[in-house]
Coordinates of C-alpha atoms in Angstrom, one line a residue:
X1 CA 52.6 122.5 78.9
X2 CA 50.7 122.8 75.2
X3 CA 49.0 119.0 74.5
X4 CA 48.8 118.5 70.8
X5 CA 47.5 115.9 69.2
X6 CA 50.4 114.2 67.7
X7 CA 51.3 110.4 67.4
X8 CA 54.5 109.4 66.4
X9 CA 54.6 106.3 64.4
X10 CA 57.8 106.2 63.0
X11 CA 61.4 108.8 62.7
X12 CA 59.8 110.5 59.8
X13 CA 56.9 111.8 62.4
X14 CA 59.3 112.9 64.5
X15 CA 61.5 114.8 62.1
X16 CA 58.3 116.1 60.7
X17 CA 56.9 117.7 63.7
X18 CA 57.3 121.9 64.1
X19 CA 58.2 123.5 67.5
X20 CA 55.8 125.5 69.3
X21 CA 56.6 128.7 69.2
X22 CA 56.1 128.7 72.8
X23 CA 55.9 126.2 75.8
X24 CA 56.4 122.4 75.0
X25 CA 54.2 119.9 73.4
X26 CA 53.8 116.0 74.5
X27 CA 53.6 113.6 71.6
X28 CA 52.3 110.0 72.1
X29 CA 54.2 107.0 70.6
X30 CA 51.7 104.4 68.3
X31 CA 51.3 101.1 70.7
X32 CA 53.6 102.0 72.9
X33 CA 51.7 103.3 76.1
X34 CA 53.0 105.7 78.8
X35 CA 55.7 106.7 76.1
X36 CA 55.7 110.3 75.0
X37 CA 58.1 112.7 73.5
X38 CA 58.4 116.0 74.6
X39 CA 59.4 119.4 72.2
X40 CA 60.3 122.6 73.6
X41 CA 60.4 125.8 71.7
X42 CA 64.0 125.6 71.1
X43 CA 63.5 122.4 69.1
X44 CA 64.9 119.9 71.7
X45 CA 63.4 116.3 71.8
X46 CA 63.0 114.6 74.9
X47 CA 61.5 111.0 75.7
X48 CA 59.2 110.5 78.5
X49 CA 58.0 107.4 80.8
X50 CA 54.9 108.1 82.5
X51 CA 54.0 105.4 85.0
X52 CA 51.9 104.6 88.6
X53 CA 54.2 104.0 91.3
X54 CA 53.4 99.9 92.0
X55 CA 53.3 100.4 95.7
X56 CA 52.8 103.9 96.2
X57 CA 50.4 104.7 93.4
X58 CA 51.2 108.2 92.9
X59 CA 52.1 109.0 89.2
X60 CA 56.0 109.0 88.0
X61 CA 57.7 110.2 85.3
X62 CA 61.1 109.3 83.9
X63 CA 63.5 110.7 81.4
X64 CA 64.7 108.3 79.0
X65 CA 67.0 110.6 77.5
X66 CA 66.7 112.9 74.0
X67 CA 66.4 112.2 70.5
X68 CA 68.3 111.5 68.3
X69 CA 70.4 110.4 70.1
X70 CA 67.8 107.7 71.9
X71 CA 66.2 106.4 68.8
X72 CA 62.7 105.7 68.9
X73 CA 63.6 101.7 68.3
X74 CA 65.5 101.9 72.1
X75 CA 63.2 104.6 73.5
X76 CA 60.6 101.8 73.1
X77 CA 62.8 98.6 73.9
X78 CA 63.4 100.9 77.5
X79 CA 59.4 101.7 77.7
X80 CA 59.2 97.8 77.3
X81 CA 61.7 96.9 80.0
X82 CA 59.8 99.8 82.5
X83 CA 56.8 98.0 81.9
X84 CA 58.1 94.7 82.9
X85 CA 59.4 95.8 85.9
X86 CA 56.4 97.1 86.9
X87 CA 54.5 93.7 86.4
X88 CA 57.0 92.5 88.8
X89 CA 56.5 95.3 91.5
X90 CA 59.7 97.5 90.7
X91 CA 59.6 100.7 90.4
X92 CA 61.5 101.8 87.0
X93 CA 63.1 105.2 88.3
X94 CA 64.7 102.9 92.0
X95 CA 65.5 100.3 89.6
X96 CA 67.5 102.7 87.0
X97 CA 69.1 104.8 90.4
X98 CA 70.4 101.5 91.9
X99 CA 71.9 100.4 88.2
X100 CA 73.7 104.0 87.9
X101 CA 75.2 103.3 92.0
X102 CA 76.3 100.2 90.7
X103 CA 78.2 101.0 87.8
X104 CA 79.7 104.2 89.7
X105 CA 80.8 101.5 92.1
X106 CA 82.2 99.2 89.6
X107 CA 84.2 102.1 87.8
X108 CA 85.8 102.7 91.7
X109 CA 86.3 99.1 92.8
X110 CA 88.3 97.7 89.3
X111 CA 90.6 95.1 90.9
X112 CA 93.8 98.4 89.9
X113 CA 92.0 100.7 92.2
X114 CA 91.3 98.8 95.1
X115 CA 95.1 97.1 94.7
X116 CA 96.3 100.4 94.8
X117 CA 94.5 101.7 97.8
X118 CA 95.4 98.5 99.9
X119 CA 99.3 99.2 99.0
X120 CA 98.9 102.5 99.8
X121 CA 97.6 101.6 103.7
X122 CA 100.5 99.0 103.7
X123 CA 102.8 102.7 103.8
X124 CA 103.0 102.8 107.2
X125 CA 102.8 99.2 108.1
X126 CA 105.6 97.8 106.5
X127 CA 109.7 98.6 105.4
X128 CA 110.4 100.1 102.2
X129 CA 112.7 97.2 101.1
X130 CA 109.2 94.7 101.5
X131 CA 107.3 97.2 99.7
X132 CA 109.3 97.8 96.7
X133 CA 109.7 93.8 96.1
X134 CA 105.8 93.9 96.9
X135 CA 105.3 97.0 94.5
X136 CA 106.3 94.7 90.8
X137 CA 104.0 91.8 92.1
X138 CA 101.2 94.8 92.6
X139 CA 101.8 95.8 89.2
X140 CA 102.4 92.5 87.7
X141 CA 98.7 91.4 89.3
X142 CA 97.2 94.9 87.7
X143 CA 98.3 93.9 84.3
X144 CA 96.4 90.9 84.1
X145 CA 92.9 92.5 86.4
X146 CA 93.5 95.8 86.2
X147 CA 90.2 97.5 84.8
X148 CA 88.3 94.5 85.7
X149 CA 85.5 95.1 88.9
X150 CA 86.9 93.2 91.7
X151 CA 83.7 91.7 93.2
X152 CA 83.2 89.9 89.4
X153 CA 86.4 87.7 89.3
X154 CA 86.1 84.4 89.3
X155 CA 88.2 81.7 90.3
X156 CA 88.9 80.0 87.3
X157 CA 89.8 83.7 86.0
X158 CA 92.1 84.3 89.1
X159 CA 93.6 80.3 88.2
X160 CA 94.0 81.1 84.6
X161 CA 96.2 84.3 86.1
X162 CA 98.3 82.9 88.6
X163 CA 98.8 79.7 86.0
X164 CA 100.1 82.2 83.0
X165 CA 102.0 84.6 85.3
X166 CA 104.3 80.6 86.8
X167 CA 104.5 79.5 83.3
X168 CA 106.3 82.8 82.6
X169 CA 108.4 82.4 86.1
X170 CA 110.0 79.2 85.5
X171 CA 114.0 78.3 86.7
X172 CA 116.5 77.3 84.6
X173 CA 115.5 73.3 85.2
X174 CA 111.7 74.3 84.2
X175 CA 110.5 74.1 87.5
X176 CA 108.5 76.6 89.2
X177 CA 109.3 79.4 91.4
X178 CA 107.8 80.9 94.3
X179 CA 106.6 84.0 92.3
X180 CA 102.9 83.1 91.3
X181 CA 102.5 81.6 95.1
X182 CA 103.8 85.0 96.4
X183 CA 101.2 87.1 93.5
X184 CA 98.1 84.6 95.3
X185 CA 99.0 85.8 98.4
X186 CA 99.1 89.5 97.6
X187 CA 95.8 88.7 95.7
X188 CA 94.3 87.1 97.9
X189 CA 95.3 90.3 100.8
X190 CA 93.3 92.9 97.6
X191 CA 90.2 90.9 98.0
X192 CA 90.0 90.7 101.9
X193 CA 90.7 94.6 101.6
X194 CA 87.8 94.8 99.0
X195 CA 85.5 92.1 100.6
X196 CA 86.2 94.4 104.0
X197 CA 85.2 97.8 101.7
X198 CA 82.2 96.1 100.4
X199 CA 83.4 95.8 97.1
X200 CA 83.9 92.2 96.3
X201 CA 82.0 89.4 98.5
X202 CA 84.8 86.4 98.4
X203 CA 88.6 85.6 97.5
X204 CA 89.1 83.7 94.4
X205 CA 92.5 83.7 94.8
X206 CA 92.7 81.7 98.5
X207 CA 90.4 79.0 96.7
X208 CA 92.9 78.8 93.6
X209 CA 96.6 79.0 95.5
X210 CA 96.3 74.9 96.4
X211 CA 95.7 74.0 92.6
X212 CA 99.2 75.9 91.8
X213 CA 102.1 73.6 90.6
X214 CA 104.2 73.2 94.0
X215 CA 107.8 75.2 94.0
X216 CA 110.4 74.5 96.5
X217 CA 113.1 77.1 97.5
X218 CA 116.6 77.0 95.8
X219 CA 119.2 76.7 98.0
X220 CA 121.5 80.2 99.0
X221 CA 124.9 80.1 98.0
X222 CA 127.2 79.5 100.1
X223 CA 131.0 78.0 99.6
X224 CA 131.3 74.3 101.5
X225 CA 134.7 73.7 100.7
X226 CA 137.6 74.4 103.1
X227 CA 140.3 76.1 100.9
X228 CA 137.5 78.1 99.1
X229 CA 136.2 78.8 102.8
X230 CA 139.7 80.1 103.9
X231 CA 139.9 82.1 101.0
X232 CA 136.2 84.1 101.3
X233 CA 137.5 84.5 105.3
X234 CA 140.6 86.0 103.9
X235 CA 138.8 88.5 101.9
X236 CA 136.4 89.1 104.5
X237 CA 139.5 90.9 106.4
X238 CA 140.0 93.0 103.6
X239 CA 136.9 94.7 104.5
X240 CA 138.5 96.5 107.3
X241 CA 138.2 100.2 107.0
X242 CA 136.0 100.0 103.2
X243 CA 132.9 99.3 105.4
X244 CA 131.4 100.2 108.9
X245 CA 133.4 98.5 111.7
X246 CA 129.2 97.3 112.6
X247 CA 128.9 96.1 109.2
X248 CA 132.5 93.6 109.3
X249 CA 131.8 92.7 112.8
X250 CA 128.8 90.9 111.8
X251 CA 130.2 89.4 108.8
X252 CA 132.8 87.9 110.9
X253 CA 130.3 86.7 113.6
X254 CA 127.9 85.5 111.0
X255 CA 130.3 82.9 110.2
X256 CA 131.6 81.7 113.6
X257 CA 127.9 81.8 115.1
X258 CA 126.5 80.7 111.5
X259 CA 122.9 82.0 113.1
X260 CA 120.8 84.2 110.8
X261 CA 121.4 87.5 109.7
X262 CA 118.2 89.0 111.0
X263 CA 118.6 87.7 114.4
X264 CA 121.9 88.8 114.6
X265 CA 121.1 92.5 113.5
X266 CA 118.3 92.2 115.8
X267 CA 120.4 91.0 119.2
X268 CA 120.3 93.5 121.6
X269 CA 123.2 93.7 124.3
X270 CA 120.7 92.9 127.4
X271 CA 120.7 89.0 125.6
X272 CA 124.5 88.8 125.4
X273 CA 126.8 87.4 128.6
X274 CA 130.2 88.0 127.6
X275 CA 131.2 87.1 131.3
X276 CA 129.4 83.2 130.5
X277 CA 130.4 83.4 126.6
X278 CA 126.7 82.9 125.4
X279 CA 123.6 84.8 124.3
X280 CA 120.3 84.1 124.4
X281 CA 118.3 84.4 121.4
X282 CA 114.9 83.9 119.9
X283 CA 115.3 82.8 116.5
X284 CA 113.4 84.5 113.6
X285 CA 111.6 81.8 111.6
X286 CA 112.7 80.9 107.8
X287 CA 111.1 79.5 104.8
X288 CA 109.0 76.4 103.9
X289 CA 109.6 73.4 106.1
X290 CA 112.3 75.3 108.4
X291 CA 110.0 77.5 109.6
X292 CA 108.4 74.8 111.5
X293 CA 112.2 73.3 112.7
X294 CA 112.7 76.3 114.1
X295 CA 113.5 76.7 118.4
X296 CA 111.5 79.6 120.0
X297 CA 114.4 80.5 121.6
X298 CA 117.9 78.8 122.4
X299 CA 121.5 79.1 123.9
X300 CA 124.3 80.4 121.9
X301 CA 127.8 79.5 123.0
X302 CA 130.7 82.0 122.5
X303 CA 134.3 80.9 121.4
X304 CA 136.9 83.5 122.2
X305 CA 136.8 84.9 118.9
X306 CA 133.3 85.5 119.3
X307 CA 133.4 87.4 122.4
X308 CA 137.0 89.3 121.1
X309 CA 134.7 90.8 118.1
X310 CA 131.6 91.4 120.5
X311 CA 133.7 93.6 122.5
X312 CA 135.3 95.4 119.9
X313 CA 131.7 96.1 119.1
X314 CA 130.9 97.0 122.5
X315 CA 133.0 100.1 122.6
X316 CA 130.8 101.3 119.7
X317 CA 127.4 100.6 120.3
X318 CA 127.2 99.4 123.9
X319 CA 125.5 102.7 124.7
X320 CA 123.0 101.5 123.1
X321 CA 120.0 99.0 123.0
X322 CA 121.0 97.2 119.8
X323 CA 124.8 95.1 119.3
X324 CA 124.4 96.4 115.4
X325 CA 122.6 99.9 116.4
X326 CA 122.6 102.4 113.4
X327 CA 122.4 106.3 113.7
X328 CA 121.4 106.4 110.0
X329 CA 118.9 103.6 110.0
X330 CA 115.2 105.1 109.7
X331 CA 113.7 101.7 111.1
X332 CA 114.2 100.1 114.1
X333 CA 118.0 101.6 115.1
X334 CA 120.0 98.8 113.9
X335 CA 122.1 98.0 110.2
X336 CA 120.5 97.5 107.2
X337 CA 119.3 93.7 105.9
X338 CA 121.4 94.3 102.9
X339 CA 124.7 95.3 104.9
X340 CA 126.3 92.2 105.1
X341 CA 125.4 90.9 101.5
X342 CA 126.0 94.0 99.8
X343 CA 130.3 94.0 101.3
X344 CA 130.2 90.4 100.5
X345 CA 128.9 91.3 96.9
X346 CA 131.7 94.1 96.3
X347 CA 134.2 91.3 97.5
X348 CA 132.8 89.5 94.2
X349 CA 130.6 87.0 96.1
X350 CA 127.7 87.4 94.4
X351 CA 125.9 84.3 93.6
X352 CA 128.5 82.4 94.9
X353 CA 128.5 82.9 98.8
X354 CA 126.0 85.4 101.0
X355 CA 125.2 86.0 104.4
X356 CA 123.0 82.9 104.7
X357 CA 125.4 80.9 103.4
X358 CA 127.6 80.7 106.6
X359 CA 125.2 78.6 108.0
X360 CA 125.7 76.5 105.0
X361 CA 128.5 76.6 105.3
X362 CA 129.5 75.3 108.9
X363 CA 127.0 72.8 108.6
X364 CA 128.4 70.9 105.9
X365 CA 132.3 71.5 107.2
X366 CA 131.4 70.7 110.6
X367 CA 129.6 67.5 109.5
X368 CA 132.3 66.2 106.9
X369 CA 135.6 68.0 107.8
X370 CA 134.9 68.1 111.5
X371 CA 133.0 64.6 112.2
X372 CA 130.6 66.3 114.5
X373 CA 127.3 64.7 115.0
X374 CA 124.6 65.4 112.6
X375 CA 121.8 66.3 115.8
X376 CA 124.6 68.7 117.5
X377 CA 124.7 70.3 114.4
X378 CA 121.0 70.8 114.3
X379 CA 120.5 72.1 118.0
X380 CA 123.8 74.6 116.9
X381 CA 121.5 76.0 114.2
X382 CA 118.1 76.0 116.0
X383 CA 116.5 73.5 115.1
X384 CA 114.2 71.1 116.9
X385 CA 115.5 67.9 118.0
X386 CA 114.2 65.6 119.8
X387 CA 115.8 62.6 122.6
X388 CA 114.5 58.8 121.7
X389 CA 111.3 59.4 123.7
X390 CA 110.0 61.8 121.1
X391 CA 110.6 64.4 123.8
X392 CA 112.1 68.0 122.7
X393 CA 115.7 68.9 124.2
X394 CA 115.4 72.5 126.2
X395 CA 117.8 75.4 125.2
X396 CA 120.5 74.2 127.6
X397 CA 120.9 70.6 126.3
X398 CA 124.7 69.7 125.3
X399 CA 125.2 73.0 125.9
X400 CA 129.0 72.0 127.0
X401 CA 129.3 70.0 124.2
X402 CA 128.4 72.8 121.9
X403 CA 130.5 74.9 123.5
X404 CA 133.4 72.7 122.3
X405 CA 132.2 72.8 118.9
X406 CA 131.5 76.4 118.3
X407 CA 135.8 76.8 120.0
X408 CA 136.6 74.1 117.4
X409 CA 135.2 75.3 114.8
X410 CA 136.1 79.0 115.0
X411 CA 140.0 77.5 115.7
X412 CA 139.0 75.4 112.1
X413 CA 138.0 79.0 110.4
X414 CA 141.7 80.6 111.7
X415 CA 143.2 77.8 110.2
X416 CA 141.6 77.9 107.0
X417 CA 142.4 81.5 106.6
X418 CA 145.6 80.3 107.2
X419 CA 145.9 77.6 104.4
X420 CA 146.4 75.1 107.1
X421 CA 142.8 72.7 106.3
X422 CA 144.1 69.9 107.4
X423 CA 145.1 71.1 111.3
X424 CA 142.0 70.0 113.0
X425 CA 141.7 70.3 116.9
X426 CA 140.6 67.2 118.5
X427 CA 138.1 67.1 120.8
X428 CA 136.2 64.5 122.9
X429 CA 133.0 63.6 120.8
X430 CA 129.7 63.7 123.1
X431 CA 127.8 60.6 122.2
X432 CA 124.1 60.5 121.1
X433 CA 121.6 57.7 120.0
X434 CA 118.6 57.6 118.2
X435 CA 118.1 61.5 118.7
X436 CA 115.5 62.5 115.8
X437 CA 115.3 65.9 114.4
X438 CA 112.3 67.3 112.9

């Protein structure tokens, strides 16, 4: 390298200074120490730290880019910056490396990117029905904290989000739905996945969910009246031959078992006694406060129409593991979630009446139509209930008096289909006091 004495003291010096014709020549800046700028032969300008290692003490140098396009105004704000750092015992060049790793790790960990990468590992983990509702909430979240680094949002920002995207979510009464709750949760699995990653260090959304206005879950539609009742069961027959026999089977048991939909899809003929009219079966939990009403598992009594349409079913998939086994299915061998709603939707149900609904159903006809006792209703639809002493009734309590009720009432649905809503089949009562359900 060619020294020249040359001190630059302001753009004009620089502009005025000739390049060698060959090798490079260093250029000190006017007050500004351990600042040069170096020319080449072809013209090019580049600025130059030149420091002492604090801890090391072995001489450094560091390019602070060229000129013009570093002006000599930032060329000495960075020289100033260097030199501050090294009163404090950091070395300049560690100090820029580390700043360049972190913005390189910001620009990879935006709140999109690492949303997008925790969906992606959710592929193989969960159906495709759950991931495509998941998919719009993914997107919705993105919209909002997309290009922002996900280690830098804070809660308030996460609160303001989740508040904006329930006030746009609102039901027809202006109350909220469940949609920002479900958003906070799928936030709040992004920021585990990022804090796992080492991307962000805490979940803003976990500390915001509580401070969200509370939601509560609108009730499915079902039809409670008997004529309108008799009518749906007449239609239901009408799905003979338009759908699978598996998928009108379980329409028809749904509403004479009124369990739920997922539990019966998921009953596997090793849990059904045809021989004792009865299945065992471990309920799925729901929603809200039912998921903690909820039996672990429970008795099921059969009427004879029950076990008429469970061995019509047999002689299809008793073969098999599952009662509702499927050959097309891609998960788990039996009919699809949407089977049931979907023929009750083409019979013009929609929004009126759907698989839930039979449970909806029975409890309200066998409560006002057929007089049965509120807490015999409950134990019928697996809930917890509990004898005066606080103490929980076992899965074969009143199992004889349920019995009764599941004949009556499936003798109540052949009458309705009938027109007749007024035949009613007495039966003895069993008699209960002070049982509490929770």
């Amino acid at each position: 390298m060619t020294t020249k004495s040359i001190t630059i003291k302001s753009d004009r010096t620089i502009k005025s200074i000739m390049p060698p014709t060959k090798g490079e020549i260093l250029c000190k800046v006017s007050g500004h120490p351990k600042l040069f700028l170096r020319v080449n032969a072809s013209g090019a300008k580049l600025w130059l730290y030149r420091y002492t290692h604090p801890v090391m003490k072995s001489k450094h140098k560091l390019s602070l880019g060229s000129y013009p396009a570093v002006t000599l105004a930032h060329a000495t704000a960075m020289r100033l910056e260097y030199e501050q750092l090294l009163q404090q015992g950091i070395d300049p060049k560690a100090h820029r490396e580390q700043q360049i790793k972190d913005e390189h790790k910001s620009l990879a960990s935006t709140f999109e990117k690492v949303a997008w990468h925790h969906f992606e590992q959710l592929k193989n983990k969960q159906k495709a029905t759950t991931l495509k509702r998941k998919h719009g909430r993914y997107e919705l979240l993105c919209s909002y904290l997309g290009d922002t680094p996900i280690g830098d949002i804070e809660p308030l920002q996460m609160l303001e989000v989740l508040r904006d995207i329930q006030a746009n979510s609102l039901k027809d009464d202006g109350t909220p739905t469940d949609k920002a709750d479900r958003c906070a949760v799928i936030a709040s699995d992004i920021f585990n996945h990022a804090i796992v990653h080492g991307y962000a260090t805490n979940d803003p959304a976990r500390i915001v969910k509580p401070m969200l206005d509370s939601y509560r879950y609108g009730n499915r539609p079902s039809i409670t009246t008997p004529s309108e009742f008799g009518q749906l069961m007449r239609d239901v027959e009408t799905l003979k031959g338009t759908v699978h026999d598996s998928v009108f089977h379980s329409i028809k048991l749904l509403s004479l078992l009124f369990i739920r939909n997922g539990d019966l899809r998921r009953l596997r003929w090793s849990d059904v006694n045809l021989d004792m009219a009865q299945i065992d079966l471990q309920p799925m939990k729901g929603h809200g406060a039912s998921k903690l009403r909820m039996v672990k598992d429970m008795i099921v009594p059969l009427s004879r129409q029950a076990v008429e349409i469970l061995k019509a079913q047999q002689a299809i998939t008793g073969h098999t593991d599952y009662v509702f086994h499927s050959d097309t299915a891609t998960k788990n061998n039996i009919i699809n979630e949407n089977a049931a709603n979907d023929a009750l939707k083409s019979l013009g149900y929609q929004g009126t009446h759907c698989a839930h609904g039979f449970r909806a159903s029975a409890r309200t006809m066998l409560r006002h139509k057929l007089k049965y006792d509120k807490d015999v209703i409950e134990m019928a639809l697996g809930h917890i209930t509990r004898d005066p002493n606080g103490t929980a009734y076992d899965r074969w309590e009143f199992v004889e008096e349920r019995s009764q009720m599941m004949q009556e009432w499936s003798d109540y649905i052949d009458n309705l289909k009938t027109g007749k809503t007024d035949n009613v089949i007495k039966m003895p009562r069993m008699r209960q006091n002070d049982i509490k359900t929770v």
